[in-house]
Tab-separated table of C-alpha atoms and ligand atoms in Angstrom:
chain	number	residue	atom	x	y	z
A	1159	MET	CA	0.009	0.038	-0.008
A	1160	LYS	CA	1.194	3.448	-1.011
A	1161	ILE	CA	0.962	6.058	1.770
A	1162	LYS	CA	1.635	9.666	1.148
A	1163	SER	CA	3.833	11.180	3.820
A	1164	LYS	CA	2.917	14.443	5.512
A	1165	LYS	CA	5.918	16.752	6.116
A	1166	SER	CA	4.169	18.924	8.570
A	1167	LEU	CA	3.830	15.755	10.952
A	1168	GLY	CA	7.375	14.789	10.425
A	1169	GLN	CA	6.500	11.646	8.688
A	1170	ASN	CA	9.633	9.595	7.973
A	1171	PHE	CA	8.899	6.054	8.260
A	1172	LEU	CA	11.529	3.587	9.609
A	1173	ILE	CA	12.060	0.804	6.818
A	1174	ASP	CA	15.485	-0.899	7.944
A	1175	LYS	CA	14.441	-4.047	9.595
A	1176	ASN	CA	17.532	-4.516	11.603
A	1177	ILE	CA	17.406	-1.119	12.972
A	1178	ILE	CA	13.845	-1.553	13.870
A	1179	LYS	CA	14.586	-4.812	15.669
A	1180	LYS	CA	17.410	-3.097	17.734
A	1181	ILE	CA	15.182	-0.332	18.718
A	1182	VAL	CA	12.533	-2.862	19.979
A	1183	GLU	CA	15.120	-4.928	21.716
A	1184	SER	CA	16.351	-1.695	23.695
A	1185	GLY	CA	13.070	-1.574	25.714
A	1186	ASN	CA	13.582	-5.062	27.338
A	1187	ILE	CA	9.896	-6.031	26.687
A	1188	LEU	CA	8.693	-8.751	29.045
A	1189	PRO	CA	5.434	-10.826	28.632
A	1190	ASN	CA	3.867	-8.786	31.452
A	1191	SER	CA	5.118	-5.374	29.967
A	1192	THR	CA	2.732	-2.674	28.950
A	1193	ILE	CA	3.913	-0.504	26.110
A	1194	LEU	CA	3.202	2.962	24.749
A	1195	GLU	CA	4.175	3.682	21.280
A	1196	ILE	CA	3.936	7.415	20.080
A	1197	GLY	CA	3.474	8.360	16.595
A	1198	ALA	CA	3.217	4.867	15.277
A	1199	GLY	CA	2.783	5.930	11.614
A	1200	THR	CA	2.189	2.959	9.376
A	1201	GLY	CA	3.061	0.624	12.216
A	1202	ASN	CA	6.508	-0.598	11.118
A	1203	LEU	CA	7.775	-0.540	14.698
A	1204	THR	CA	4.447	-1.514	16.120
A	1205	GLU	CA	4.609	-4.938	14.140
A	1206	TYR	CA	7.980	-5.754	15.747
A	1207	ILE	CA	6.701	-4.575	19.276
A	1208	LEU	CA	3.841	-7.036	18.957
A	1209	LYS	CA	6.279	-9.841	18.096
A	1210	LYS	CA	7.469	-9.559	21.665
A	1211	LYS	CA	3.975	-10.326	22.802
A	1212	PRO	CA	3.744	-7.698	25.565
A	1213	LYS	CA	0.636	-7.738	27.779
A	1214	LYS	CA	-0.681	-4.587	26.335
A	1215	LEU	CA	0.133	-2.063	23.633
A	1216	PHE	CA	-1.142	1.426	23.472
A	1217	VAL	CA	-0.423	3.615	20.430
A	1218	ILE	CA	-0.837	7.102	20.009
A	1219	GLU	CA	-1.121	8.599	16.525
A	1220	LYS	CA	-2.250	12.377	15.505
A	1221	ASP	CA	-3.001	11.698	12.024
A	1222	GLU	CA	-6.507	10.208	11.286
A	1223	LYS	CA	-5.736	8.657	8.084
A	1224	LEU	CA	-2.812	6.594	9.534
A	1225	VAL	CA	-5.116	5.710	12.535
A	1226	GLU	CA	-7.199	4.003	9.735
A	1227	THR	CA	-4.043	2.230	8.386
A	1228	LEU	CA	-3.102	1.028	11.917
A	1229	LYS	CA	-6.631	-0.272	12.585
A	1230	GLY	CA	-6.555	-2.130	9.150
A	1231	ARG	CA	-2.972	-3.572	9.973
A	1232	PHE	CA	-3.457	-4.400	13.632
A	1233	ASP	CA	-7.287	-4.410	14.512
A	1234	LYS	CA	-7.821	-5.438	17.961
A	1235	LYS	CA	-4.220	-6.220	18.898
A	1236	ILE	CA	-3.489	-2.674	19.738
A	1237	ASP	CA	-5.219	0.123	21.486
A	1238	ILE	CA	-5.360	3.378	19.450
A	1239	ILE	CA	-5.446	6.852	20.854
A	1240	ASN	CA	-6.089	9.353	17.930
A	1241	LYS	CA	-4.353	12.367	19.828
A	1242	ASP	CA	-1.653	14.810	19.792
A	1243	ILE	CA	0.859	13.516	22.226
A	1244	LEU	CA	1.521	16.962	23.633
A	1245	LYS	CA	-2.055	17.115	24.737
A	1246	VAL	CA	-2.211	13.791	26.342
A	1247	SER	CA	-2.035	13.177	30.182
A	1248	GLU	CA	0.455	10.219	30.310
A	1249	ASN	CA	-0.270	9.117	33.646
A	1250	LEU	CA	-3.976	8.375	32.767
A	1251	ILE	CA	-3.106	6.037	29.933
A	1252	SER	CA	-2.727	2.828	32.245
A	1253	LYS	CA	-2.209	1.919	35.799
A	1254	GLU	CA	0.835	-0.090	34.647
A	1255	LYS	CA	4.264	1.425	34.334
A	1256	LEU	CA	4.936	1.882	30.518
A	1257	ILE	CA	7.855	1.193	28.366
A	1258	VAL	CA	7.806	4.238	25.844
A	1259	TYR	CA	8.751	4.040	22.306
A	1260	GLY	CA	8.690	7.170	20.037
A	1261	ASN	CA	10.054	7.753	16.630
A	1262	LEU	CA	8.540	11.183	16.397
A	1263	PRO	CA	9.294	14.365	14.632
A	1264	TYR	CA	12.437	15.657	16.152
A	1265	ASN	CA	11.070	18.877	17.537
A	1266	ILE	CA	8.326	17.007	19.355
A	1267	SER	CA	10.834	14.626	20.846
A	1268	THR	CA	12.601	17.549	22.460
A	1269	GLN	CA	9.231	19.079	23.664
A	1270	ILE	CA	8.138	15.913	25.032
A	1271	LEU	CA	11.509	15.317	26.900
A	1272	SER	CA	11.231	18.751	28.566
A	1273	LYS	CA	7.497	18.175	29.310
A	1274	TRP	CA	8.344	14.940	30.954
A	1275	ILE	CA	11.288	16.266	32.833
A	1276	THR	CA	9.471	19.416	34.221
A	1277	ASN	CA	6.324	17.442	35.101
A	1278	ASP	CA	6.692	17.755	38.960
A	1279	ASP	CA	3.692	15.633	39.949
A	1280	GLN	CA	3.914	12.769	37.405
A	1281	ASN	CA	6.991	11.002	37.743
A	1282	ASN	CA	6.126	7.287	37.980
A	1283	TRP	CA	4.224	6.403	34.984
A	1284	TYR	CA	7.079	5.163	32.991
A	1285	GLU	CA	9.684	2.508	33.310
A	1286	ASN	CA	11.872	3.803	30.488
A	1287	TYR	CA	11.586	5.617	27.256
A	1288	ILE	CA	13.248	5.422	24.038
A	1289	LEU	CA	13.163	8.521	21.823
A	1290	MET	CA	14.563	9.395	18.407
A	1291	PHE	CA	16.475	12.722	18.048
A	1292	GLN	CA	18.354	14.738	15.547
A	1293	LYS	CA	21.953	13.575	16.082
A	1294	GLU	CA	23.067	17.050	17.166
A	1295	VAL	CA	20.215	17.304	19.689
A	1296	ALA	CA	21.121	13.986	21.193
A	1297	ASP	CA	24.912	15.111	21.372
A	1298	ARG	CA	23.714	18.221	23.478
A	1299	ILE	CA	21.794	15.988	25.689
A	1300	LEU	CA	24.611	13.609	26.198
A	1301	ALA	CA	27.325	16.206	26.419
A	1302	GLN	CA	29.810	16.157	29.276
A	1303	THR	CA	30.828	19.216	31.559
A	1304	ASP	CA	33.446	21.431	29.708
A	1305	SER	CA	32.674	20.301	26.305
A	1306	LYS	CA	31.139	22.451	23.528
A	1307	ASN	CA	27.874	20.850	23.404
A	1308	TYR	CA	27.390	21.101	27.140
A	1309	GLY	CA	24.525	23.193	28.166
A	1310	ARG	CA	20.925	23.631	29.496
A	1311	LEU	CA	19.792	20.580	27.711
A	1312	SER	CA	22.411	18.274	29.205
A	1313	ILE	CA	21.735	19.743	32.791
A	1314	LEU	CA	18.114	19.418	32.598
A	1315	SER	CA	17.991	16.130	31.028
A	1316	ASN	CA	20.425	14.469	33.401
A	1317	TRP	CA	18.626	15.580	36.541
A	1318	LYS	CA	16.189	12.879	37.052
A	1319	LEU	CA	17.158	10.600	34.286
A	1320	ASN	CA	19.837	8.109	33.291
A	1321	ILE	CA	20.525	8.350	29.693
A	1322	LYS	CA	22.089	5.984	27.355
A	1323	LYS	CA	22.709	6.138	23.767
A	1324	ILE	CA	21.448	3.289	21.810
A	1325	ILE	CA	22.582	3.909	18.200
A	1326	ASN	CA	23.198	6.230	15.586
A	1327	ILE	CA	20.657	5.845	12.615
A	1328	ASN	CA	21.730	6.911	9.030
A	1329	ALA	CA	19.045	8.899	7.178
A	1330	SER	CA	18.782	6.109	4.558
A	1331	CYS	CA	17.006	3.874	7.217
A	1332	PHE	CA	13.901	6.071	6.687
A	1333	ASN	CA	11.477	6.697	4.070
A	1334	PRO	CA	11.235	9.437	2.828
A	1335	ILE	CA	15.087	10.169	3.749
A	1336	PRO	CA	15.402	13.000	6.258
A	1337	LYS	CA	17.939	15.796	5.824
A	1338	VAL	CA	19.751	15.004	9.030
A	1339	GLU	CA	21.170	11.961	10.910
A	1340	SER	CA	19.381	10.609	13.917
A	1341	THR	CA	20.225	9.141	17.335
A	1342	LEU	CA	18.193	6.917	19.487
A	1343	LEU	CA	18.486	7.493	23.247
A	1344	LYS	CA	17.210	5.514	26.125
A	1345	PHE	CA	16.042	7.178	29.336
A	1346	THR	CA	15.473	5.391	32.859
A	1347	PRO	CA	14.468	7.219	35.960
A	1348	LYS	CA	17.226	7.858	38.439
A	1349	LYS	CA	16.601	6.498	41.819
A	1350	ASN	CA	18.240	9.291	43.562
A	1351	TYR	CA	18.259	12.784	42.539
A	1352	LEU	CA	18.234	16.157	44.326
A	1353	LYS	CA	14.609	16.920	44.777
A	1354	LEU	CA	13.554	20.453	44.008
A	1355	LYS	CA	10.416	22.211	44.861
A	1356	ASN	CA	9.718	23.421	41.285
A	1357	SER	CA	11.461	22.264	38.160
A	1358	LYS	CA	10.771	25.534	36.518
A	1359	ASN	CA	13.573	27.057	38.895
A	1360	LEU	CA	15.976	24.777	37.346
A	1361	GLU	CA	15.181	26.024	33.899
A	1362	THR	CA	15.455	29.477	35.319
A	1363	ILE	CA	18.910	29.157	36.698
A	1364	THR	CA	20.302	27.405	33.809
A	1365	ARG	CA	18.861	30.062	31.500
A	1366	VAL	CA	20.379	32.943	33.481
A	1367	PHE	CA	23.809	31.199	33.532
A	1368	PHE	CA	23.758	30.161	29.754
A	1369	ASN	CA	22.490	33.411	28.498
A	1370	GLN	CA	25.919	34.590	29.542
A	1371	ARG	CA	27.819	31.619	28.354
A	1372	ARG	CA	31.156	33.401	27.909
A	1373	LYS	CA	31.159	35.277	31.083
A	1374	LYS	CA	32.524	34.009	34.439
A	1375	ILE	CA	29.928	32.585	36.739
A	1376	LYS	CA	30.244	35.627	39.174
A	1377	ASN	CA	27.930	37.579	36.923
A	1378	PRO	CA	24.857	35.263	36.815
A	1379	LEU	CA	25.415	34.536	40.570
A	1380	ARG	CA	25.385	38.176	41.507
A	1381	GLN	CA	22.203	38.361	39.320
A	1382	LEU	CA	20.505	35.578	41.152
A	1383	PHE	CA	21.589	35.954	44.737
A	1384	LYS	CA	21.676	39.131	46.771
A	1385	LYS	CA	24.196	37.699	48.934
A	1386	SER	CA	26.069	35.759	46.318
A	1387	ASP	CA	29.264	35.420	48.400
A	1388	MET	CA	27.437	33.416	50.747
A	1389	ILE	CA	26.443	30.856	48.146
A	1390	ILE	CA	29.882	31.004	46.766
A	1391	ASP	CA	31.444	30.059	49.952
A	1392	LYS	CA	28.766	27.409	50.935
A	1393	LEU	CA	29.057	25.521	47.517
A	1394	LYS	CA	32.726	26.290	47.294
A	1395	LEU	CA	32.286	27.692	43.758
A	1396	ASN	CA	35.402	28.798	41.860
A	1397	THR	CA	34.352	32.089	40.404
A	1398	GLU	CA	36.669	32.285	37.526
A	1399	LEU	CA	34.905	29.423	35.970
A	1400	ARG	CA	32.355	29.799	33.154
A	1401	PRO	CA	29.031	28.099	32.931
A	1402	GLN	CA	30.136	25.161	30.893
A	1403	ASN	CA	32.683	24.263	33.497
A	1404	LEU	CA	30.151	23.580	36.309
A	1405	SER	CA	28.950	20.058	36.695
A	1406	PRO	CA	25.204	19.253	36.452
A	1407	GLU	CA	25.143	18.507	40.264
A	1408	THR	CA	26.390	21.942	40.938
A	1409	TYR	CA	23.460	23.567	39.051
A	1410	TYR	CA	21.087	21.318	41.002
A	1411	MET	CA	22.695	22.443	44.183
A	1412	ILE	CA	22.508	26.082	43.096
A	1413	THR	CA	18.741	25.746	42.213
A	1414	LYS	CA	18.173	24.257	45.684
A	1415	GLU	CA	19.766	27.308	47.293
A	1416	TYR	CA	17.832	29.569	45.094
A	1417	GLU	CA	14.674	27.740	46.280
A	1418	ASN	CA	15.538	27.779	50.047
A	1419	LEU	CA	16.015	31.599	49.869
A	1420	ARG	CA	12.753	32.029	48.230
A	1421	ASN	CA	10.814	30.592	51.127
B	923	SAH	N1	7.096	5.407	14.322
B	923	SAH	C1	6.822	5.186	12.830
B	923	SAH	C2	6.447	6.490	12.181
B	923	SAH	C3	7.391	7.670	12.216
B	923	SAH	S1	7.043	9.171	11.604
B	923	SAH	C4	7.988	4.603	12.062
B	923	SAH	O1	9.044	4.625	12.890
B	923	SAH	O2	7.944	4.214	11.066
B	923	SAH	C5	6.317	10.154	12.890
B	923	SAH	C6	4.868	9.732	13.218
B	923	SAH	O3	4.462	10.746	14.319
B	923	SAH	C7	3.858	10.170	12.192
B	923	SAH	O4	3.190	8.954	12.012
B	923	SAH	C8	3.237	11.274	12.628
B	923	SAH	O5	1.898	11.342	12.171
B	923	SAH	C9	3.240	11.210	14.083
B	923	SAH	N2	3.134	12.398	14.885
B	923	SAH	C10	3.498	13.616	14.425
B	923	SAH	N3	3.265	14.460	15.516
B	923	SAH	C11	2.597	13.990	16.448
B	923	SAH	C12	2.021	14.291	17.796
B	923	SAH	N4	1.955	15.466	18.046
B	923	SAH	N5	1.366	13.349	18.500
B	923	SAH	C13	1.238	12.044	18.025
B	923	SAH	N6	1.801	11.650	16.769
B	923	SAH	C14	2.455	12.450	16.007
């Protein structure tokens, strides 16, 4: 069957069977697993997820036409939700913890990631999630302190999540072929992380620092704290450093201090 792909919905379908298998394997599906697949498209990944015989498979797809395709191809084997993932309350989908797969438009992957990270009351609905990113964005998510790609996205992503690179995926594994290379990342919740009152504060702090990427951290610290010397002493910060030289943990601690002073 020929399906016309919609550019506006980032429809690049995976066609490389080995890559599809590798993606499905990376979720460690067990017979009692409940799965959520986001942006199922024509169902190329769906088919291989079903081969693992999970207990249940929910599928979210925004495009009504593709929902019809999916119904035709899988009928009652899957539970289709015809919605925009950005408008779904993930914790209401199932009582079971979900293994999540998403080969979605790149911009949506990044939006979902930040939605899930900053969701302070909904932490426990997933077991892990596996998302496709444009390679450059994945590089920023994975970047280490002191490196060129290190920044807000690395710090935010590493707060509550362990992140593992599964594989780089060549553009030719998709149809139509996208203009960029892709990387698949797997996220699992960290057991221990520094709890914050409001994750928005971490966004604020990192924004203030990285808006002045080239300046020494003295400047943003002064901007954020009336008594910045106190914070510098307490956290033993070297004020000669620049934003990219501070570890993610340091940013979490700075945010904690910021919250403490606000209450
Ligand atoms: N996972 C399939 C399809 C990838 S194309 C495969 O690998 O072959 C991306 C899919 O995400 C498309 O089917 C598109 O319609 C869907 N999509 C795009 N934006 C979406 C959104 N906001 N919510 C849910 N699905 C979306």
